[in-house]
Coordinates of N, CA and C in Angstrom, one line a residue:
Chain A
E60 N -2.1 21.3 -1.6 CA -1.6 20.5 -1.8 C -2.0 19.6 -1.7
A61 N -2.0 18.0 -3.0 CA -3.6 17.2 -2.5 C -2.2 15.7 -1.1
Q62 N -2.5 15.9 -0.2 CA -1.7 14.9 1.0 C -2.8 14.4 1.7
V63 N -1.7 12.9 1.8 CA -2.7 12.6 3.7 C -1.3 12.8 4.7
T64 N -1.2 13.0 5.7 CA -0.1 14.0 6.4 C -0.8 12.7 7.8
Q65 N 0.1 12.3 8.0 CA 0.6 11.4 10.0 C 1.4 12.1 10.1
N66 N 0.7 11.9 11.5 CA 1.9 12.6 12.6 C 2.2 10.9 14.1
P67 N 2.8 10.9 14.4 CA 4.7 11.5 14.3 C 5.3 10.5 13.3
R68 N 6.1 11.2 13.2 CA 7.1 10.6 10.9 C 8.2 9.3 12.7
Y69 N 8.5 9.4 13.8 CA 9.0 8.3 14.2 C 8.9 8.3 16.2
L70 N 7.9 7.6 16.5 CA 8.0 7.0 18.1 C 8.4 6.0 18.5
I71 N 9.4 6.3 19.9 CA 9.4 5.5 20.4 C 8.7 5.9 21.5
T72 N 8.5 3.7 22.3 CA 7.6 4.3 23.6 C 8.3 3.7 24.7
V73 N 7.3 2.9 24.9 CA 7.3 1.4 26.4 C 6.2 0.9 26.2
T74 N 6.7 -0.4 26.6 CA 5.3 -1.3 26.5 C 3.9 -0.3 27.7
G75 N 2.7 -0.9 26.8 CA 2.0 -0.6 27.6 C 1.4 0.2 27.6
K76 N 2.4 1.8 27.2 CA 1.9 2.8 27.3 C 1.0 4.0 26.1
K77 N -0.1 4.2 26.1 CA -1.3 4.3 25.1 C -0.1 5.1 23.8
L78 N -0.9 5.2 22.9 CA 0.0 6.2 21.9 C -1.1 6.0 20.7
T79 N -1.3 7.6 20.4 CA -2.2 7.8 19.5 C -1.4 8.5 17.7
V80 N -1.5 7.7 16.6 CA -0.8 8.4 16.0 C -2.2 8.8 14.0
T81 N -1.6 10.1 14.2 CA -2.5 10.9 13.3 C -2.4 10.9 12.4
C82 N -3.7 11.1 11.1 CA -3.4 10.3 9.9 C -5.0 11.7 9.6
S83 N -4.2 12.0 8.8 CA -5.8 13.9 8.2 C -5.2 13.8 6.6
Q84 N -6.7 13.2 5.5 CA -6.0 14.1 4.3 C -7.2 15.0 3.5
N85 N -6.9 16.0 3.0 CA -7.5 16.9 2.6 C -8.5 16.8 1.4
M86 N -8.4 15.7 0.4 CA -8.7 15.1 -0.7 C -10.3 15.0 -0.8
N87 N -11.2 15.0 0.4 CA -12.4 15.6 0.8 C -12.7 13.4 0.2
H88 N -11.2 12.3 0.4 CA -11.9 11.6 0.5 C -12.7 10.6 1.1
E89 N -13.5 9.6 1.2 CA -14.4 8.7 1.7 C -13.8 7.4 1.9
Y90 N -13.0 6.9 1.5 CA -12.1 5.8 1.9 C -10.5 6.5 2.4
M91 N -10.7 4.9 3.6 CA -9.5 5.5 4.7 C -9.0 4.1 4.9
S92 N -7.6 3.7 5.4 CA -7.6 2.3 5.8 C -5.8 3.1 6.2
W93 N -5.6 2.2 6.6 CA -4.5 1.6 8.2 C -4.1 0.7 7.3
Y94 N -2.2 0.3 7.1 CA -1.6 -0.6 7.0 C -0.3 0.1 8.3
R95 N 0.0 -1.7 7.7 CA 2.0 -2.1 8.4 C 2.8 -2.5 7.9
Q96 N 3.9 -2.5 8.1 CA 4.6 -2.9 6.7 C 5.9 -3.5 7.5
D97 N 6.1 -4.6 7.5 CA 7.2 -5.1 8.2 C 8.0 -6.2 6.4
P98 N 9.4 -6.2 7.5 CA 10.4 -6.7 6.6 C 10.0 -8.5 6.1
G99 N 9.5 -8.2 4.5 CA 8.8 -10.0 4.3 C 8.1 -10.3 4.3
L100 N 6.6 -9.4 4.6 CA 6.2 -9.8 5.2 C 5.1 -8.6 4.5
G101 N 5.7 -7.1 3.8 CA 4.8 -6.6 2.9 C 3.7 -6.0 3.6
L102 N 3.2 -5.3 2.6 CA 2.1 -4.1 3.2 C 0.5 -5.5 4.0
R103 N 0.0 -4.9 5.0 CA -0.6 -5.2 5.6 C -2.0 -4.3 6.1
Q104 N -3.1 -5.0 6.3 CA -4.1 -4.0 6.6 C -4.4 -3.6 7.4
I105 N -4.9 -2.8 8.4 CA -5.0 -3.2 9.7 C -6.8 -2.2 10.1
Y106 N -6.9 -2.3 9.5 CA -8.3 -1.7 9.2 C -9.0 -0.2 8.8
Y107 N -9.8 -0.6 7.8 CA -10.5 0.8 7.1 C -11.6 0.9 7.6
S108 N -11.9 2.0 7.0 CA -13.4 2.7 6.8 C -13.7 3.2 5.5
M109 N -14.7 2.9 5.4 CA -15.9 3.7 4.3 C -16.4 5.3 4.2
N110 N -16.4 5.6 5.5 CA -17.2 6.6 5.6 C -17.3 6.9 6.6
V111 N -17.6 8.6 7.4 CA -18.2 9.0 9.2 C -18.4 8.1 9.8
E112 N -18.0 7.7 10.8 CA -18.9 6.4 11.2 C -18.8 5.0 10.8
V113 N -17.4 4.8 9.6 CA -18.3 2.9 9.2 C -16.5 2.9 8.9
T114 N -16.5 1.6 10.2 CA -15.2 1.1 10.0 C -15.4 -0.5 9.6
D115 N -14.2 -1.0 9.6 CA -14.0 -3.0 9.8 C -13.0 -3.0 9.3
K116 N -12.7 -4.6 9.9 CA -11.3 -4.8 10.9 C -10.8 -5.3 9.0
G117 N -9.0 -4.7 9.3 CA -8.2 -5.6 7.8 C -7.9 -7.2 8.2
D118 N -6.6 -6.9 7.7 CA -6.6 -8.4 8.1 C -5.7 -9.0 9.2
V119 N -5.5 -8.0 10.3 CA -4.3 -7.5 11.9 C -4.8 -6.3 12.8
P120 N -6.0 -6.3 12.9 CA -6.4 -5.4 13.8 C -6.2 -5.5 15.7
E121 N -5.8 -7.4 15.3 CA -5.9 -7.0 17.0 C -4.5 -6.3 18.0
G122 N -5.6 -5.2 18.4 CA -4.3 -4.4 18.8 C -4.6 -2.7 19.1
Y123 N -5.1 -3.0 18.4 CA -5.0 -1.9 17.4 C -6.5 -1.0 17.5
K124 N -7.4 -0.1 17.5 CA -8.6 1.0 17.6 C -8.4 1.6 16.7
V125 N -9.7 2.0 16.2 CA -9.8 3.7 15.7 C -10.5 4.5 14.8
S126 N -11.5 5.1 14.6 CA -12.1 6.1 14.9 C -12.3 6.9 13.6
R127 N -13.4 6.9 13.2 CA -13.5 8.4 11.9 C -14.9 8.8 12.4
K128 N -14.4 10.1 13.2 CA -15.8 10.8 13.3 C -16.2 12.3 12.6
E129 N -14.6 12.2 12.5 CA -14.8 13.0 10.5 C -14.3 12.6 8.9
K130 N -14.6 13.4 8.4 CA -14.2 12.7 7.4 C -12.9 12.6 7.1
R131 N -11.9 13.3 7.4 CA -10.9 14.0 6.8 C -9.7 12.8 7.8
N132 N -10.2 12.4 9.1 CA -9.3 12.6 10.4 C -9.6 11.0 10.0
F133 N -8.6 10.4 10.6 CA -8.8 8.5 11.0 C -7.6 8.2 12.3
P134 N -7.4 9.0 12.8 CA -6.6 8.0 13.9 C -6.2 6.5 14.5
L135 N -4.9 6.8 14.7 CA -4.8 4.6 14.4 C -4.3 5.5 15.7
I136 N -5.1 4.3 17.6 CA -4.9 4.1 18.6 C -4.2 2.9 19.3
L137 N -3.5 2.5 19.7 CA -2.5 1.2 20.6 C -3.3 1.5 22.3
E138 N -3.8 1.2 22.6 CA -3.8 1.2 23.6 C -3.0 0.2 25.3
S139 N -2.3 -0.7 24.6 CA -1.3 -1.0 25.1 C -0.8 -2.1 24.3
P140 N 0.0 -0.9 24.0 CA 0.9 -1.5 22.6 C 1.9 -2.1 23.7
S141 N 2.7 -3.4 22.1 CA 4.0 -5.0 22.5 C 4.9 -4.4 21.5
P142 N 5.6 -5.4 22.5 CA 7.3 -5.2 20.6 C 6.2 -5.8 19.6
N143 N 6.3 -5.9 19.3 CA 5.0 -7.0 17.8 C 4.8 -5.7 17.1
Q144 N 4.4 -4.8 17.5 CA 3.5 -3.7 17.1 C 5.0 -2.9 16.5
T145 N 5.9 -3.4 16.7 CA 7.0 -2.3 16.0 C 7.7 -2.3 14.6
S146 N 7.2 -1.8 13.9 CA 7.1 -1.8 12.5 C 6.5 0.1 12.0
L147 N 6.5 0.1 10.7 CA 6.2 0.6 9.6 C 5.0 1.2 9.5
Y148 N 4.2 2.0 9.6 CA 2.7 2.4 9.4 C 2.6 3.1 8.6
F149 N 1.6 3.1 7.8 CA 1.2 3.9 6.2 C -0.3 3.6 6.9
C150 N -0.9 5.5 6.7 CA -1.9 5.9 5.8 C -2.4 6.5 4.7
A151 N -3.6 5.5 4.6 CA -3.8 6.3 3.1 C -5.8 6.5 2.4
S152 N -5.7 6.6 1.8 CA -7.7 7.6 1.4 C -7.3 7.8 -0.4
R153 N -8.9 7.5 -0.1 CA -9.3 7.3 -1.9 C -10.1 7.5 -1.7
G154 N -10.8 8.0 -3.1 CA -11.8 8.8 -3.2 C -12.9 7.4 -3.7
R155 N -13.8 7.5 -4.5 CA -14.3 6.6 -3.9 C -15.4 6.5 -6.0
D156 N -14.8 6.4 -6.6 CA -14.3 6.1 -8.0 C -12.6 6.4 -8.2
N157 N -12.1 6.8 -7.5 CA -10.5 6.3 -8.2 C -10.5 5.2 -7.1
Y158 N -9.9 4.1 -7.3 CA -9.2 2.6 -6.7 C -7.9 3.2 -6.5
G159 N -7.0 4.3 -6.7 CA -5.5 3.8 -6.1 C -5.5 4.5 -4.4
Y160 N -5.2 4.3 -3.5 CA -4.4 4.8 -2.4 C -3.3 6.2 -2.6
T161 N -3.6 7.2 -1.7 CA -2.9 8.2 -2.1 C -2.2 7.9 -0.2
F162 N -0.8 8.1 0.2 CA -0.4 6.8 0.7 C 0.8 8.5 2.4
G163 N 0.6 8.0 3.2 CA 0.8 9.6 3.9 C 2.6 9.2 4.3
S164 N 4.2 9.5 4.7 CA 4.9 9.4 4.5 C 5.2 8.4 6.0
G165 N 4.0 8.2 6.4 CA 4.8 6.8 7.3 C 4.9 7.5 8.3
T166 N 5.7 6.4 9.2 CA 5.5 6.2 11.2 C 5.5 4.9 11.4
R167 N 7.5 5.4 11.7 CA 8.4 4.2 11.9 C 7.9 4.3 13.6
L168 N 6.5 2.9 14.4 CA 6.6 2.8 15.7 C 8.1 1.8 16.2
T169 N 8.4 2.4 17.3 CA 10.2 0.9 18.0 C 8.5 1.1 19.4
V170 N 8.6 0.0 19.5 CA 7.8 -0.4 21.7 C 9.3 -1.3 21.9
V171 N 9.3 -1.1 23.4 CA 10.6 -1.5 23.5 C 9.8 -1.8 25.1
Chain B
Q94 N -1.6 -20.3 0.8 CA -1.0 -20.1 -0.5 C -2.1 -17.9 -0.4
K95 N -0.7 -17.5 -0.7 CA -0.5 -16.0 -0.7 C -1.6 -15.4 -1.6
E96 N -2.3 -14.6 -1.3 CA -3.3 -13.6 -1.8 C -2.0 -12.9 -3.8
V97 N -2.1 -12.9 -3.5 CA -0.9 -12.0 -4.2 C 0.9 -12.2 -3.8
E98 N 1.4 -12.3 -5.4 CA 2.4 -13.3 -5.4 C 3.7 -12.5 -5.7
Q99 N 4.8 -12.2 -5.8 CA 5.6 -11.6 -6.4 C 6.5 -12.4 -5.8
N100 N 8.1 -12.3 -7.0 CA 9.5 -12.9 -6.8 C 9.6 -12.0 -5.9
S101 N 10.7 -11.7 -4.6 CA 11.5 -11.0 -3.5 C 12.7 -9.8 -5.0
G102 N 13.3 -10.8 -6.0 CA 13.9 -10.0 -6.2 C 15.9 -10.3 -5.5
P103 N 16.4 -9.5 -5.6 CA 16.7 -8.2 -6.2 C 17.0 -9.0 -8.0
L104 N 15.7 -8.2 -8.8 CA 15.8 -8.1 -10.5 C 17.6 -6.9 -10.3
S105 N 18.2 -7.8 -11.1 CA 19.4 -6.8 -11.5 C 18.7 -7.0 -13.4
V106 N 18.8 -5.2 -13.8 CA 19.7 -5.3 -14.9 C 20.1 -4.1 -15.3
P107 N 20.8 -3.9 -16.5 CA 21.5 -3.1 -16.9 C 21.0 -1.5 -17.4
E108 N 22.0 -0.8 -17.5 CA 20.9 0.6 -18.5 C 20.3 0.4 -18.9
G109 N 19.4 1.4 -19.4 CA 18.9 1.3 -20.5 C 17.5 0.2 -20.8
A110 N 17.5 -1.3 -19.7 CA 17.6 -2.4 -20.5 C 16.1 -2.1 -20.1
I111 N 15.6 -3.2 -20.7 CA 13.3 -3.5 -20.1 C 13.5 -4.6 -19.1
A112 N 13.0 -3.9 -17.8 CA 12.4 -4.8 -16.5 C 11.3 -5.0 -17.4
S113 N 11.2 -6.8 -16.7 CA 9.9 -6.8 -16.0 C 9.6 -7.4 -14.9
L114 N 9.0 -7.0 -14.7 CA 8.1 -7.9 -13.1 C 7.1 -8.3 -13.0
N115 N 6.9 -9.6 -12.3 CA 5.4 -10.1 -12.5 C 4.9 -10.0 -11.2
C116 N 3.4 -10.5 -11.1 CA 2.3 -11.1 -10.2 C 1.3 -11.9 -10.2
T117 N 0.9 -13.0 -9.7 CA 0.0 -13.4 -10.2 C -1.0 -13.4 -8.8
Y118 N -1.7 -13.7 -8.2 CA -3.0 -13.1 -7.3 C -4.2 -15.0 -7.3
S119 N -4.5 -14.8 -6.7 CA -5.1 -16.2 -5.8 C -7.1 -15.9 -6.3
D120 N -7.3 -14.7 -5.8 CA -8.6 -14.6 -6.4 C -9.3 -14.1 -7.2
R121 N -10.2 -14.7 -8.5 CA -10.6 -14.2 -9.4 C -11.5 -13.6 -9.9
G122 N -12.1 -13.1 -9.1 CA -12.9 -12.0 -8.8 C -12.3 -10.6 -8.6
S123 N -11.3 -10.1 -8.7 CA -10.1 -9.6 -8.3 C -10.6 -9.2 -10.0
Q124 N -10.6 -7.3 -9.9 CA -11.4 -6.8 -10.2 C -11.0 -6.0 -11.5
S125 N -9.4 -5.5 -9.8 CA -8.7 -3.5 -10.4 C -7.6 -4.0 -9.6
F126 N -6.3 -3.9 -10.5 CA -5.2 -4.2 -9.8 C -4.3 -2.8 -10.0
F127 N -2.8 -2.9 -9.7 CA -2.2 -2.1 -9.3 C -0.5 -2.1 -9.3
W128 N -0.2 -1.4 -9.5 CA 1.5 -1.0 -9.7 C 1.8 0.4 -8.6
Y129 N 2.8 0.3 -7.5 CA 3.4 0.7 -6.5 C 4.8 1.2 -6.7
R130 N 5.5 1.6 -7.0 CA 7.0 1.7 -6.2 C 7.2 2.4 -4.8
Q131 N 7.6 1.6 -4.7 CA 8.6 2.7 -3.0 C 10.3 2.8 -3.0
Y132 N 10.4 3.5 -2.5 CA 11.9 3.7 -2.6 C 12.0 3.9 -0.8
S133 N 13.4 2.7 -0.3 CA 14.1 2.5 0.4 C 13.6 3.9 1.6
G134 N 12.6 3.9 2.6 CA 12.1 4.8 3.9 C 11.7 5.5 3.1
K135 N 10.2 5.6 2.3 CA 9.7 6.5 1.9 C 7.9 5.3 1.4
S136 N 7.1 6.4 1.0 CA 6.1 5.8 1.2 C 5.7 5.2 -0.3
P137 N 5.1 4.3 -0.1 CA 4.5 3.6 -1.5 C 3.7 4.4 -3.1
E138 N 3.9 5.2 -4.0 CA 3.4 5.9 -5.3 C 2.6 4.9 -5.9
L139 N 1.5 5.2 -5.6 CA 1.2 4.2 -7.4 C 1.5 4.8 -8.3
I140 N 2.2 4.0 -9.8 CA 2.8 4.4 -10.8 C 1.6 4.4 -12.2
M141 N 0.8 2.9 -12.3 CA 0.5 2.2 -12.7 C -1.7 1.9 -11.7
S142 N -2.3 1.8 -12.6 CA -3.9 0.7 -12.4 C -4.5 0.3 -13.8
I143 N -4.8 -1.1 -14.1 CA -5.1 -1.5 -15.3 C -6.3 -2.1 -14.2
Y144 N -7.7 -2.6 -14.6 CA -8.6 -2.8 -15.1 C -8.8 -4.2 -16.0
S145 N -9.2 -3.7 -17.2 CA -9.2 -4.5 -18.0 C -8.4 -5.8 -18.9
N146 N -8.5 -6.9 -19.3 CA -7.2 -7.4 -19.8 C -6.2 -6.8 -21.1
G147 N -5.3 -6.9 -21.1 CA -4.3 -6.5 -22.0 C -3.3 -5.8 -21.7
D148 N -2.3 -4.7 -22.9 CA -1.7 -3.4 -21.7 C -1.7 -2.2 -21.9
K149 N -2.0 -1.5 -20.7 CA -1.2 -0.8 -20.6 C -0.5 -0.1 -20.6
E150 N -0.5 1.6 -21.3 CA 1.3 2.1 -21.3 C 1.3 3.8 -20.2
D151 N 1.4 4.1 -20.1 CA 2.4 5.0 -19.9 C 3.9 5.6 -19.9
G152 N 3.4 6.1 -20.4 CA 5.8 6.4 -21.1 C 6.5 5.9 -20.9
R153 N 7.5 5.1 -20.1 CA 8.9 3.8 -19.8 C 7.7 2.8 -19.3
F154 N 6.1 2.9 -18.4 CA 6.2 2.1 -18.0 C 4.5 1.1 -18.6
T155 N 4.8 -0.2 -19.0 CA 3.7 -0.5 -19.8 C 3.1 -1.9 -18.4
A156 N 1.5 -2.0 -18.2 CA 1.0 -2.8 -17.0 C 0.2 -3.7 -18.0
Q157 N 0.6 -4.7 -18.0 CA -0.1 -6.1 -18.5 C -0.9 -7.2 -17.5
L158 N -2.0 -6.7 -18.1 CA -3.1 -7.7 -17.3 C -3.4 -9.0 -17.6
N159 N -3.7 -9.9 -17.5 CA -3.9 -11.4 -17.8 C -5.1 -12.3 -16.9
K160 N -5.9 -11.8 -17.0 CA -7.5 -11.8 -16.2 C -7.0 -14.3 -15.8
A161 N -7.1 -13.9 -17.0 CA -7.4 -16.0 -17.3 C -6.1 -16.9 -16.9
S162 N -5.3 -16.5 -15.8 CA -3.9 -16.9 -16.1 C -3.7 -16.3 -14.6
Q163 N -4.7 -15.0 -14.0 CA -4.3 -14.5 -12.7 C -2.9 -13.6 -12.6
Y164 N -2.8 -13.4 -13.5 CA -1.2 -12.6 -13.1 C -0.9 -11.4 -14.6
V165 N -0.1 -10.3 -13.3 CA -0.4 -9.1 -13.9 C 1.7 -8.8 -13.8
S166 N 1.9 -8.0 -15.0 CA 3.4 -7.9 -14.9 C 2.9 -6.6 -15.2
L167 N 4.7 -6.1 -15.2 CA 5.4 -4.1 -14.8 C 6.0 -4.9 -15.6
L168 N 6.2 -3.7 -17.1 CA 7.8 -3.6 -18.0 C 8.1 -2.1 -17.9
I169 N 9.1 -2.3 -17.2 CA 10.4 -0.6 -17.3 C 10.9 -0.8 -18.4
R170 N 10.4 -0.2 -19.6 CA 11.5 -0.1 -20.9 C 13.0 1.3 -20.5
D171 N 13.3 1.2 -20.8 CA 15.2 2.3 -21.4 C 15.4 2.3 -19.4
S172 N 15.5 1.0 -18.2 CA 16.0 0.8 -17.3 C 16.9 1.9 -16.7
Q173 N 16.5 2.6 -16.1 CA 17.0 4.4 -15.2 C 17.8 3.2 -13.7
P174 N 19.6 4.2 -13.3 CA 19.6 4.3 -11.5 C 18.2 4.7 -10.7
S175 N 17.0 5.7 -11.0 CA 16.2 6.3 -10.4 C 15.2 5.2 -10.3
D176 N 15.2 3.8 -10.9 CA 13.9 2.9 -11.5 C 14.1 2.5 -10.6
S177 N 15.6 2.1 -9.0 CA 15.6 1.4 -8.0 C 15.5 1.4 -6.9
A178 N 14.1 0.4 -6.8 CA 13.0 0.5 -6.4 C 12.1 -0.9 -5.5
T179 N 11.7 -0.6 -5.0 CA 10.3 -2.6 -4.8 C 9.8 -2.1 -4.7
Y180 N 8.8 -2.9 -6.5 CA 7.6 -2.4 -6.7 C 7.0 -3.5 -5.9
L181 N 5.4 -3.5 -4.9 CA 4.9 -3.6 -5.2 C 3.5 -3.5 -5.5
C182 N 3.3 -5.3 -6.3 CA 1.9 -4.4 -6.7 C 1.1 -5.9 -6.1
A183 N -0.2 -4.6 -5.8 CA -1.5 -4.6 -5.4 C -2.9 -5.0 -5.8
V184 N -3.5 -5.6 -5.6 CA -5.2 -5.8 -6.4 C -6.1 -5.8 -5.0
L185 N -7.3 -5.4 -6.2 CA -8.7 -5.4 -5.0 C -9.7 -6.5 -5.4
P186 N -9.9 -7.1 -4.5 CA -10.7 -8.4 -4.6 C -11.7 -8.3 -4.5
Y187 N -11.6 -6.9 -3.4 CA -13.8 -7.1 -3.5 C -13.4 -5.9 -2.7
G188 N -14.4 -5.0 -1.9 CA -14.7 -4.0 -1.3 C -14.1 -3.1 -1.1
N189 N -12.9 -2.5 0.0 CA -12.0 -2.0 0.3 C -10.2 -2.3 0.5
K190 N -10.2 -3.8 0.3 CA -8.8 -4.2 0.8 C -7.7 -4.6 0.0
L191 N -7.4 -3.4 -0.1 CA -6.8 -3.6 -0.9 C -5.2 -4.7 -0.8
V192 N -5.2 -5.8 -1.2 CA -4.3 -7.1 -0.6 C -2.7 -7.0 -0.9
F193 N -1.5 -6.3 -0.6 CA -0.2 -5.9 -1.4 C 0.2 -7.1 -1.7
G194 N 1.5 -7.8 -2.3 CA 2.4 -8.7 -2.6 C 3.7 -8.0 -1.5
A195 N 4.7 -8.9 -1.6 CA 5.5 -8.4 -0.7 C 6.5 -7.9 -1.1
G196 N 6.4 -7.1 -2.5 CA 7.8 -6.5 -3.6 C 8.7 -7.4 -3.6
T197 N 9.2 -7.0 -5.6 CA 10.0 -7.2 -6.0 C 11.2 -5.7 -5.7
I198 N 12.3 -6.3 -5.5 CA 13.0 -5.3 -5.4 C 13.6 -5.8 -6.2
L199 N 14.6 -4.2 -7.6 CA 14.7 -4.4 -9.0 C 16.1 -3.6 -8.1
R200 N 17.3 -3.4 -9.3 CA 18.4 -2.6 -9.3 C 18.4 -2.6 -10.3
V201 N 18.6 -1.5 -10.7 CA 19.3 -0.7 -12.2 C 20.9 -0.2 -12.0
K202 N 21.9 -1.0 -12.6 CA 23.5 -1.0 -12.9 C 23.6 -0.1 -13.7
S203 N 24.5 1.3 -14.0 CA 24.7 2.2 -14.9 C 26.2 1.2 -14.8

């Protein structure tokens, strides 16, 4: 089944404790993105990648890191999480000729 | 000015009616336009894409695009309670940066 897989689905952590949210897609897609979704603000892009080793900042990159060492994986790293990073996070991917993104199931992160 | 604007709603329609959802965007160079449906607590699901002026129909859904007016709409015919969700308009102005509106909540009453 073609899909984008994120883990974990839910995560509660403490301020300053490094964490990684994993994202993997099995569709051989070139483009991958991370979004966060907050009430009233909608979906905002954090980082995106156009291919292996090619990444760029989105609208809200502060406090986040990403890497794209393999085509299928695009992890999101929070080096020192803060409470304002409490949010619902989505990973998404699309192919070169298909503009429509496929989204993962989401990760609900709470930083206390 | 927000790049993509939608009325937050909620938009309430009776079962069987036509639901009309609207979206405006600011970047005149935008070429690709999308409608996503998102149920509460779930991920967005692509339901329509449109790239040229006019109408595009897919089952009960019709997307309409007017680039001169920078306006995109989604019509849902014969609305069902299962259509109750948040509908997100998304625009691709350039490159890979897909920009979303905040979404319109649709409620279909049986």
